[in-house]
PDB file of C-alpha atoms in Angstrom:
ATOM      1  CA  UNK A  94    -176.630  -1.558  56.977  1.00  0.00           C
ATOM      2  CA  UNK A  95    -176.912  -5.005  57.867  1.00  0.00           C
ATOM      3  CA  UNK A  96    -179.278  -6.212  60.112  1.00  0.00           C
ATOM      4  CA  UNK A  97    -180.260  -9.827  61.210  1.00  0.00           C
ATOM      5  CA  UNK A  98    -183.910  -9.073  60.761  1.00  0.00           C
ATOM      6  CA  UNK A  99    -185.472 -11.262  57.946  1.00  0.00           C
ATOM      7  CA  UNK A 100    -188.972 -12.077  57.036  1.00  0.00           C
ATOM      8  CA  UNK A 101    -187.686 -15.416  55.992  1.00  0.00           C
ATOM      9  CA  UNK A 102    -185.577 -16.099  59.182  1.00  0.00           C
ATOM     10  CA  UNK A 103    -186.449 -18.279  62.301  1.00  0.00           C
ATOM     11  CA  UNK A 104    -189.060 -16.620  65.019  1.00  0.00           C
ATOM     12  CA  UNK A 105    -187.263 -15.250  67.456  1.00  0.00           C
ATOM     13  CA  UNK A 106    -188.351 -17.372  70.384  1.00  0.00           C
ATOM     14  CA  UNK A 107    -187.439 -20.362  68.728  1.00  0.00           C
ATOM     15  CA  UNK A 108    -184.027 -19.183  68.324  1.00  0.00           C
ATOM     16  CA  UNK A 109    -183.587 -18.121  71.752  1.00  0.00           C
ATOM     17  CA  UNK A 110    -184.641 -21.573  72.865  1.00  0.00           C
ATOM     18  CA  UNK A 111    -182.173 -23.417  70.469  1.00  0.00           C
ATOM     19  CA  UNK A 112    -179.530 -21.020  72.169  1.00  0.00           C
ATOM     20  CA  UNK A 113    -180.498 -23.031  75.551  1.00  0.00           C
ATOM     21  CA  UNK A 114    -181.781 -19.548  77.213  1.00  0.00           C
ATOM     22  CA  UNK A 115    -185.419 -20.887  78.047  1.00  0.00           C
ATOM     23  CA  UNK A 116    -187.874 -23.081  77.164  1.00  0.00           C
ATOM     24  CA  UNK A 117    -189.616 -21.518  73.787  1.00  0.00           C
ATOM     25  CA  UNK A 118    -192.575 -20.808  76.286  1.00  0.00           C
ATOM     26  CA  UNK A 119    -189.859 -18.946  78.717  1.00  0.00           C
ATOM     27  CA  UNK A 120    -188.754 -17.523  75.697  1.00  0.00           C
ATOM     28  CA  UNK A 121    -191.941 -16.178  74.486  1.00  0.00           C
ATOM     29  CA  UNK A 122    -192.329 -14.207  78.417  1.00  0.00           C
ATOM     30  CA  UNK A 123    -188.703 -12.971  78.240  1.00  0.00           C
ATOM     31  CA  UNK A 124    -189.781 -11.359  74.404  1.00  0.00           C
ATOM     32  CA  UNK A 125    -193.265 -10.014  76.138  1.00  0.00           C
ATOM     33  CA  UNK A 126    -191.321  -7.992  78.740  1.00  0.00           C
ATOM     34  CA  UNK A 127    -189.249  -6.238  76.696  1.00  0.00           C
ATOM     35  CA  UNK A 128    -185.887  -7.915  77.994  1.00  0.00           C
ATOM     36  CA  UNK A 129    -184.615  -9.178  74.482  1.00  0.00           C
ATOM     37  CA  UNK A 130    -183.019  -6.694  71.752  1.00  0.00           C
ATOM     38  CA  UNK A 131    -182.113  -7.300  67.909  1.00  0.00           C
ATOM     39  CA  UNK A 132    -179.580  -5.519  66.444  1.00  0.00           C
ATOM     40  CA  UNK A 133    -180.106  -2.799  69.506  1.00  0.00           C
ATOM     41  CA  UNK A 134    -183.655  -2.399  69.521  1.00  0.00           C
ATOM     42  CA  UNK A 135    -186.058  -4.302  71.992  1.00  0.00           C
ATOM     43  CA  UNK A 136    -188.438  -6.381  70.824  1.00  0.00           C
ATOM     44  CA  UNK A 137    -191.988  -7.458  72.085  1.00  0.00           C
ATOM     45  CA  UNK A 138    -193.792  -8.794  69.000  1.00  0.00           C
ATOM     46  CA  UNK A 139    -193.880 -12.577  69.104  1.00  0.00           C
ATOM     47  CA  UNK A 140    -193.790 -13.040  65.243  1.00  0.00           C
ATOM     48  CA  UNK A 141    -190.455 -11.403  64.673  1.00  0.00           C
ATOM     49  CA  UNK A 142    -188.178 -13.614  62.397  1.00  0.00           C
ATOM     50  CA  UNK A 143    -184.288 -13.252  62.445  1.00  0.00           C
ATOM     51  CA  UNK A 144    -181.364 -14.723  61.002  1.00  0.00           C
ATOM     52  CA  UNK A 145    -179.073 -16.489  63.570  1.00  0.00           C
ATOM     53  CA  UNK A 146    -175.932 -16.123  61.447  1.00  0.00           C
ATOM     54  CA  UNK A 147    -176.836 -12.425  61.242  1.00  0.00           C
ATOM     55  CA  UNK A 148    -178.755 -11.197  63.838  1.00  0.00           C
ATOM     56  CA  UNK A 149    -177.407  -9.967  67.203  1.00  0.00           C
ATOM     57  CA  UNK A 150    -179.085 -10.275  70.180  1.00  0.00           C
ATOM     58  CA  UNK A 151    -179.169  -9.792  73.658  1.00  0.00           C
ATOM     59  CA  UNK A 152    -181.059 -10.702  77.039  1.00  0.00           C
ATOM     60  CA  UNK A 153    -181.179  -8.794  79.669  1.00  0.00           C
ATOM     61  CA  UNK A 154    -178.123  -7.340  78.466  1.00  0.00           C
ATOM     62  CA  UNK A 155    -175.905 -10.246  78.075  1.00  0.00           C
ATOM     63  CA  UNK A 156    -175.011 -11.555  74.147  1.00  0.00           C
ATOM     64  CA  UNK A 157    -176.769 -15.134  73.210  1.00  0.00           C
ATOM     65  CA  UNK A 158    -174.435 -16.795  70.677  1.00  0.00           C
ATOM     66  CA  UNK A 159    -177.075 -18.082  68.127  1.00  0.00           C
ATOM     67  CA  UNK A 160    -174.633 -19.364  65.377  1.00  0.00           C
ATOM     68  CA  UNK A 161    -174.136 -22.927  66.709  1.00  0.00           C
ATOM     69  CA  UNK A 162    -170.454 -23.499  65.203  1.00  0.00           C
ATOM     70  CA  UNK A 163    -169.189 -20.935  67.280  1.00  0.00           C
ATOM     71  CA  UNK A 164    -166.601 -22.608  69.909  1.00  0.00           C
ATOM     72  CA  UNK A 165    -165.519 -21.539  73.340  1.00  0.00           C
ATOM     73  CA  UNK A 166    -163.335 -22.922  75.708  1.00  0.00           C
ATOM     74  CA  UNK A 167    -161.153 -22.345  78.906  1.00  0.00           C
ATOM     75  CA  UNK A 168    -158.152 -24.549  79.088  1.00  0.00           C
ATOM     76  CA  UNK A 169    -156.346 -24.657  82.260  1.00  0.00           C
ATOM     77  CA  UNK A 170    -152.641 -24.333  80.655  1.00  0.00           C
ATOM     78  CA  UNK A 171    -149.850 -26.563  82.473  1.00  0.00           C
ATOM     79  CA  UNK A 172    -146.382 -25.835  82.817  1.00  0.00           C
ATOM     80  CA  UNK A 173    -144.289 -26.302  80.033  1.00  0.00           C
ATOM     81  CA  UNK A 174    -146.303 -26.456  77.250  1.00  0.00           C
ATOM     82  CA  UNK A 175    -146.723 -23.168  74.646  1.00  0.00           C
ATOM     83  CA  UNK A 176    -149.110 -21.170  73.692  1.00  0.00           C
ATOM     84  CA  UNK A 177    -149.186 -21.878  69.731  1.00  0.00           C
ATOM     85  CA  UNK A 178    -151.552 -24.514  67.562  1.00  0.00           C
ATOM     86  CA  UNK A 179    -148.288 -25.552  66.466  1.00  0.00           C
ATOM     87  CA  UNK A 180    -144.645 -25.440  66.990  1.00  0.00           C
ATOM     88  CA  UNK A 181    -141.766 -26.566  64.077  1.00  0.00           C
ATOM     89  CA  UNK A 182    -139.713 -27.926  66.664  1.00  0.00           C
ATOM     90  CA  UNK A 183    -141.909 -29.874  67.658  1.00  0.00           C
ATOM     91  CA  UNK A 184    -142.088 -28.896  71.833  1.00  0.00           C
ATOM     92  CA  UNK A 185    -145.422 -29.642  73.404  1.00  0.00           C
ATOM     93  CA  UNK A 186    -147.821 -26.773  72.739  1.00  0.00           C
ATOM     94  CA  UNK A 187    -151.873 -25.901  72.970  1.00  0.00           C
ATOM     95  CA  UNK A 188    -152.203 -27.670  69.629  1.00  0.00           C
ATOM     96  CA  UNK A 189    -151.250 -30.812  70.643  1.00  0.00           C
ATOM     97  CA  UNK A 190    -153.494 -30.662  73.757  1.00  0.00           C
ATOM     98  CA  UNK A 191    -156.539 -29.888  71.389  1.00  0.00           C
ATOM     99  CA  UNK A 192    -155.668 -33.190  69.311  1.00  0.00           C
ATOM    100  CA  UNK A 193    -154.850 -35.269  72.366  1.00  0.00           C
ATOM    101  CA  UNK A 194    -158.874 -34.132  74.188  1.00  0.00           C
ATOM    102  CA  UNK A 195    -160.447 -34.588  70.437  1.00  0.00           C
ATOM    103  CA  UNK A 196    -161.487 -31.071  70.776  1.00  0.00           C
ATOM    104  CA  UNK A 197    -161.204 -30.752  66.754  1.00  0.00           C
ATOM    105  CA  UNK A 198    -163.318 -33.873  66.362  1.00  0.00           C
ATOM    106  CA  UNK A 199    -165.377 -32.948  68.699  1.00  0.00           C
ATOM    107  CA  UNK A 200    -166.511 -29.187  67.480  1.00  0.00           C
ATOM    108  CA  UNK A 201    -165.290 -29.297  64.301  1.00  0.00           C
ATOM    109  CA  UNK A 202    -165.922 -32.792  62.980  1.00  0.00           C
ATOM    110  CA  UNK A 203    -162.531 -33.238  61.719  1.00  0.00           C
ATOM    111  CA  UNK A 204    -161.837 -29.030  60.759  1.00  0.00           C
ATOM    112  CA  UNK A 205    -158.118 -28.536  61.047  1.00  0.00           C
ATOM    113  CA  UNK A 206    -157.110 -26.887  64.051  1.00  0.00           C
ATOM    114  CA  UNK A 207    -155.832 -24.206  62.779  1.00  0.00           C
ATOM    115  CA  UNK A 208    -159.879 -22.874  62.966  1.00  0.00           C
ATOM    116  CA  UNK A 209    -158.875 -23.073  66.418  1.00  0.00           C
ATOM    117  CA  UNK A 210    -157.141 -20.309  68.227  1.00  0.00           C
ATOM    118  CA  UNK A 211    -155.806 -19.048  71.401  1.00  0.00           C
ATOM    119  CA  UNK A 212    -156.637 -15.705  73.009  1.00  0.00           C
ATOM    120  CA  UNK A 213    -153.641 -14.189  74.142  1.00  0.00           C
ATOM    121  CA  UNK A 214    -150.466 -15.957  75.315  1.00  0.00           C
ATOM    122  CA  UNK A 215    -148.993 -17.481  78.660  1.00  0.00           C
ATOM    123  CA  UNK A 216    -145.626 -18.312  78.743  1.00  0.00           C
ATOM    124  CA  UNK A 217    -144.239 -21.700  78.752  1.00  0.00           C
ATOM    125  CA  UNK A 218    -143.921 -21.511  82.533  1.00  0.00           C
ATOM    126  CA  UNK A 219    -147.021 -19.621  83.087  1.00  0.00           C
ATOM    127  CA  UNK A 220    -150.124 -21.897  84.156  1.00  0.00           C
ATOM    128  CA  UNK A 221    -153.782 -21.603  84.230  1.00  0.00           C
ATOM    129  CA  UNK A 222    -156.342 -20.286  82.009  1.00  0.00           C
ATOM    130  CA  UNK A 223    -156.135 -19.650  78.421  1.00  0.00           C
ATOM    131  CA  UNK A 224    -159.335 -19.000  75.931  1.00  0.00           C
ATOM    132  CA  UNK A 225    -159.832 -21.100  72.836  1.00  0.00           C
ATOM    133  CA  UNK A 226    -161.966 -19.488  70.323  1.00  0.00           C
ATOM    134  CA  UNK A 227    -163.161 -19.693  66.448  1.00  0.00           C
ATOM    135  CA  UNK A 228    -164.898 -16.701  67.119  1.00  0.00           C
ATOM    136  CA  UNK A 229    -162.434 -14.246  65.582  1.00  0.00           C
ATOM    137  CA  UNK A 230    -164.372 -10.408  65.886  1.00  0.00           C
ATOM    138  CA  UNK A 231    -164.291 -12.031  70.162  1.00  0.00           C
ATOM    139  CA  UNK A 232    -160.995 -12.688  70.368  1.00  0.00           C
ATOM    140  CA  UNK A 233    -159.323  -9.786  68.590  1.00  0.00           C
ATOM    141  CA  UNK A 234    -161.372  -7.545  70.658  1.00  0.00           C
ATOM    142  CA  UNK A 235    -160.128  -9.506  74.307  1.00  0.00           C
ATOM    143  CA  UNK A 236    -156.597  -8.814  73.040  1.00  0.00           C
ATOM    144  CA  UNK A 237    -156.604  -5.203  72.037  1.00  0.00           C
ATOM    145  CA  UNK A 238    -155.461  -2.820  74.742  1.00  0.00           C
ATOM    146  CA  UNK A 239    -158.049  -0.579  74.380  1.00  0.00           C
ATOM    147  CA  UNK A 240    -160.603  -2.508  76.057  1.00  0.00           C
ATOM    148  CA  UNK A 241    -158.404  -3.206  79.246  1.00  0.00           C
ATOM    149  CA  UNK A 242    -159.625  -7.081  80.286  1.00  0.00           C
ATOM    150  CA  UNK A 243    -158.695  -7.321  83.764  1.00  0.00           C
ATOM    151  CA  UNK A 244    -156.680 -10.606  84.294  1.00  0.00           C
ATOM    152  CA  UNK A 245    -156.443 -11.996  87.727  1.00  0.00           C
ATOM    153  CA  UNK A 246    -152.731 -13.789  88.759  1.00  0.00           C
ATOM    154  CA  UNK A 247    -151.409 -15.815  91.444  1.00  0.00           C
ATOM    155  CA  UNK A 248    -148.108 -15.127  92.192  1.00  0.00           C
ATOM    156  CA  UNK A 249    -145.276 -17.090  94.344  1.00  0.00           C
ATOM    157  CA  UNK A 250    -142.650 -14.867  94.933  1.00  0.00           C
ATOM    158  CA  UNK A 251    -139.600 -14.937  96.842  1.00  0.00           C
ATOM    159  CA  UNK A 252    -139.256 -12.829 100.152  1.00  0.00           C
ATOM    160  CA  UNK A 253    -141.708 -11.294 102.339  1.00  0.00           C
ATOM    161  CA  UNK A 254    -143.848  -8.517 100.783  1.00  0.00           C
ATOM    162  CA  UNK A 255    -143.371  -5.479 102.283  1.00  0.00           C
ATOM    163  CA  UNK A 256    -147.209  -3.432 103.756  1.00  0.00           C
ATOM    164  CA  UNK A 257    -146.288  -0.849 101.104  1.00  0.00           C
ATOM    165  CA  UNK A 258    -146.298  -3.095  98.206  1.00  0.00           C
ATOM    166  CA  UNK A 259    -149.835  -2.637  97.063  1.00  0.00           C
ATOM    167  CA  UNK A 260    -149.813   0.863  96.783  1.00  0.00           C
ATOM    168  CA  UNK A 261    -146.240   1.364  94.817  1.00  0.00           C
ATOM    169  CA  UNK A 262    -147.704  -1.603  92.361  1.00  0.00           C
ATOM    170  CA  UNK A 263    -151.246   0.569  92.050  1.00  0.00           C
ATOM    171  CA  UNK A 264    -148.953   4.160  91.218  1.00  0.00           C
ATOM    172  CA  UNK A 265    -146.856   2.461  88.867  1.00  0.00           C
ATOM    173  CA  UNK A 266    -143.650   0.791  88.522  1.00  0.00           C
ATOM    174  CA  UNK A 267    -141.089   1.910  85.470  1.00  0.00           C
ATOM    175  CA  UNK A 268    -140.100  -0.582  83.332  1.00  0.00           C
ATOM    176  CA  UNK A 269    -137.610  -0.783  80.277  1.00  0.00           C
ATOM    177  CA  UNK A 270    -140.953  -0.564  77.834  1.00  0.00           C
ATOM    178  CA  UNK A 271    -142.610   2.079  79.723  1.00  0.00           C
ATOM    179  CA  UNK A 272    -144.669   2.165  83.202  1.00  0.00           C
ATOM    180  CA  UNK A 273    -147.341  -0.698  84.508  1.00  0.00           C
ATOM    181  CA  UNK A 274    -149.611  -0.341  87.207  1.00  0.00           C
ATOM    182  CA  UNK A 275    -151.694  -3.395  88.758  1.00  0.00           C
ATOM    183  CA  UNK A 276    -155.171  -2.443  89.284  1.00  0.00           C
ATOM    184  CA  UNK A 277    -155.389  -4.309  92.233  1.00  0.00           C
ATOM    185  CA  UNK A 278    -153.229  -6.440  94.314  1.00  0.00           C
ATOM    186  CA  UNK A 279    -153.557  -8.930  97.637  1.00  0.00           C
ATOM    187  CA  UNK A 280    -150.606 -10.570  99.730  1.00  0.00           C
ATOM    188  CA  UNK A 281    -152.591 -14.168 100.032  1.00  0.00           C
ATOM    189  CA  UNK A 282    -149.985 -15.795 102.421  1.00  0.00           C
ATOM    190  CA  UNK A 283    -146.757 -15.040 103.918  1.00  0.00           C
ATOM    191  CA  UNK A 284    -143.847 -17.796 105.352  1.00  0.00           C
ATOM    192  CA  UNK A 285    -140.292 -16.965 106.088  1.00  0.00           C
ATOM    193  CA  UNK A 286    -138.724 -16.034 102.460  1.00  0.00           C
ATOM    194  CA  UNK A 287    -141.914 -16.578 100.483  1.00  0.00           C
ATOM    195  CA  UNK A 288    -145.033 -14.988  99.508  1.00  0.00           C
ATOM    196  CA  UNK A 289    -148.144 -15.480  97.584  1.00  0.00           C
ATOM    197  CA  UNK A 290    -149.574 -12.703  96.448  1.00  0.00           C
ATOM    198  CA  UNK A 291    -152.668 -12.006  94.194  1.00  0.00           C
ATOM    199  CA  UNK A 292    -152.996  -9.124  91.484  1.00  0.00           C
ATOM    200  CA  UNK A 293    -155.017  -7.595  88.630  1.00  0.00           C
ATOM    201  CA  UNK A 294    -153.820  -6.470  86.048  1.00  0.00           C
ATOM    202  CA  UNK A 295    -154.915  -4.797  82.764  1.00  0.00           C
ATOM    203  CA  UNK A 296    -151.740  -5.491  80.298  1.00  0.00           C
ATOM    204  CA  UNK A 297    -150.894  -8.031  77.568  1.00  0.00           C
ATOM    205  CA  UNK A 298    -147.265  -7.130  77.433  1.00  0.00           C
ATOM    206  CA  UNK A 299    -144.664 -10.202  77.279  1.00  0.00           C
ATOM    207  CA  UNK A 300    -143.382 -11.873  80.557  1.00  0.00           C
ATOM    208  CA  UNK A 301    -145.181  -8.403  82.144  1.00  0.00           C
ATOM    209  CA  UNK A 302    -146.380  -9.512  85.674  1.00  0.00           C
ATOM    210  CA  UNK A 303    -142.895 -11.454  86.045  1.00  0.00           C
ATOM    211  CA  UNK A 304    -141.347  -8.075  85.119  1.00  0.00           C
ATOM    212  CA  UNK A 305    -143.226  -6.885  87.137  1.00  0.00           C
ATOM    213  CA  UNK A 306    -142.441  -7.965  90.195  1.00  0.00           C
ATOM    214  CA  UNK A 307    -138.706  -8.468  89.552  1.00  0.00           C
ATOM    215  CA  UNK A 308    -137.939  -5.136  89.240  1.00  0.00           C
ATOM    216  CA  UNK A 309    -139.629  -4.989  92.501  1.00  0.00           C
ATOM    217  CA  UNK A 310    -137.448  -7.250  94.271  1.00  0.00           C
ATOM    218  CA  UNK A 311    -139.498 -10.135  94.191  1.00  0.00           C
ATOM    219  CA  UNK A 312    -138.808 -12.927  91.577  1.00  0.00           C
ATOM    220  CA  UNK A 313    -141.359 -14.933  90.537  1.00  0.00           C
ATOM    221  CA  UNK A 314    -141.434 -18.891  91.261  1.00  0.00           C
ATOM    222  CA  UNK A 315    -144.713 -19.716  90.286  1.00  0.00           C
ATOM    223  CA  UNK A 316    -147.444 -18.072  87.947  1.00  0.00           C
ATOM    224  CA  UNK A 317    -150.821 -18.709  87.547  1.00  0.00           C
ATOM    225  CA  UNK A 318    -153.303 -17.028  85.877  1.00  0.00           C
ATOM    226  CA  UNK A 319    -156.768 -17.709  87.562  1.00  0.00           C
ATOM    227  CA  UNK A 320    -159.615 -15.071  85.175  1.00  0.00           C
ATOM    228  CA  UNK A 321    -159.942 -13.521  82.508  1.00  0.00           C
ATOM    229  CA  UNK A 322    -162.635 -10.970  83.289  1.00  0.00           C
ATOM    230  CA  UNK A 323    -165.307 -12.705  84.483  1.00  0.00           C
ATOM    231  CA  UNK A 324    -163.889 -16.061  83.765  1.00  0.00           C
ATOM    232  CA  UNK A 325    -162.523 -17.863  86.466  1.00  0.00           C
ATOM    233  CA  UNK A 326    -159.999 -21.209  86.262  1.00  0.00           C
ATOM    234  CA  UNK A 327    -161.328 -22.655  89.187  1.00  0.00           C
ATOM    235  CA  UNK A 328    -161.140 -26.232  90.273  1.00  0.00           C
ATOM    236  CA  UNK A 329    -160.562 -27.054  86.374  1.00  0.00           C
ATOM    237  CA  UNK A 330    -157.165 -29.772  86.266  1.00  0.00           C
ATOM    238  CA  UNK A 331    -154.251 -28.947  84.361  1.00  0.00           C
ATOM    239  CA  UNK A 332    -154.539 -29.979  80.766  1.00  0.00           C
ATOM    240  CA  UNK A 333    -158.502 -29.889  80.738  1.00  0.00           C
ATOM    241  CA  UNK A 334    -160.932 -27.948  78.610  1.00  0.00           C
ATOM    242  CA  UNK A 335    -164.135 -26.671  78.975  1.00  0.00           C
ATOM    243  CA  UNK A 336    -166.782 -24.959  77.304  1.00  0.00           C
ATOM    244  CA  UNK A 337    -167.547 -21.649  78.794  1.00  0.00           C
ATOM    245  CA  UNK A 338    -170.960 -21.091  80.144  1.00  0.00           C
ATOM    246  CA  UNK A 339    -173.834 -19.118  78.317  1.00  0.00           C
ATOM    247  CA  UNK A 340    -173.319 -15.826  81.055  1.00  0.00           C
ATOM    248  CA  UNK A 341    -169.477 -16.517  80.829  1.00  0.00           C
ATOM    249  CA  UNK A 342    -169.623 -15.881  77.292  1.00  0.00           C
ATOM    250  CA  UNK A 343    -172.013 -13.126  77.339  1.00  0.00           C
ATOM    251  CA  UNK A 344    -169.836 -11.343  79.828  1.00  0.00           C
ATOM    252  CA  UNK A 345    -166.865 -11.466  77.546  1.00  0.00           C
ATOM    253  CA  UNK A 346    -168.766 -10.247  74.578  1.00  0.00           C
ATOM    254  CA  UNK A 347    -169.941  -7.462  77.276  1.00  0.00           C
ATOM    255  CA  UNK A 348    -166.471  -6.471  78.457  1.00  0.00           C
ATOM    256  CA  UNK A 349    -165.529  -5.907  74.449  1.00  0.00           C
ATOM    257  CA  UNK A 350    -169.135  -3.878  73.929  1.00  0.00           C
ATOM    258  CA  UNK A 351    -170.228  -7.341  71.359  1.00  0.00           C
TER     259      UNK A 351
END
């Protein structure tokens, strides 16, 4: 079995201070009370040497990405432009946004982009957040089914939402692929022949939440995606990358048992 222990390797504080989780000192205390594991099993013992390209490791819990050519990013998607590196017709896609930003030159010192890959899909008139990842054991894991990553929506949808809503959108609603149930939902505001309604939801299937809430009577006239699990868009402008944070990634490495 392979294991990222290694007489040879890098001490295991030092490591966890390259990652940015402490100061090698802070390191060294987080090691003495037990709250760092290797490959599962906690260590204490100050002189233990791993291999960061190997070794997996977690603090308190939470994943620490040692391997420093590993790349993640949110990119708040806007309107219009596809969710593909690269499209033959040449309509503005993802791709193009990681040239335009230098995100290749950036983190991969010239690496095609192709090493560069989204996490899902949005449709071209979906907005909001989208993952960017070279991490490819990560991101085939956020898109299986199996592990159900909750994604959060914001919905404007035409009419007024009935009180009932949320509960016939928890039970289930039929469509023609088979039944989808939100896992939770919100009616955010309300004017005369518009809504704006929040929901969570644990599918990946195409064009689902507009689906959705079509066959419920409410068409949808704007669609933004605002989490992925623990991710959140927030104030981040349309068109704009950033690299997720060290608990962000953690907690999706969490979500997909990493």
């Amino acid at each position: 079995m392979t294991t990222g222990t290694r007489p040879d390797g890098v001490r295991l504080q030092k490591v966890l201070a390259q990652a940015g989780v402490a100061s090698r000192r802070g390191a060294e205390e987080l090691i003495a009370a037990g709250r760092v594991t290797v490959d599962g099993k906690v260590v204490r013992e100050m002189g233990r040497r791993v291999d960061p390209e190997t070794a997996v490791v977690h603090v308190d819990g939470s994943r620490i990405v040692l391997q420093d050519d590993l790349v993640h990013l949110a990119l708040n998607k806007p309107r219009g432009i596809l969710s593909t590196m690269h499209d033959d017709r040449g309509r503005p896609c993802v791709g193009d946004l990681v040239v335009e930003r230098g995100i290749v030159d950036e983190h991969f010192t010239g690496a095609p982009r192709a090493r560069l890959f989204h996490v899902g899909r949005l449709d071209a008139d979906t907005e909001g957040l989208l993952l960017l990842t070279n991490d490819g054991e990560l991101g085939h894991r956020l898109m299986h089914p199996s592990y159900e990553i909750e994604k959060t929506y914001l919905a404007e949808v035409i009419g007024q939402v009935p009180r009932e809503m949320g509960r016939r959108l928890r039970d289930g609603v039929e469509l023609d692929d088979g039944p989808v149930r939100v896992h939770s939902f919100k009616l955010v505001d309300s004017t005369p022949g518009r809504s704006l309604v929040e929901l969570v939801i644990h599918e990946g299937r195409k064009h689902v939440v507009r689906r959705l809430l079509d066959e419920v009577g409410h068409p949808v006239q704007r669609l933004v995606r605002t989490a992925i699990g623990e991710v959140r868009l927030g104030d981040q402008r349309p068109g704009r990358f950033r690299p997720l944070t060290r608990p962000e990634v953690g907690s999706l490495y969490r979500s997909v048992g990493m």
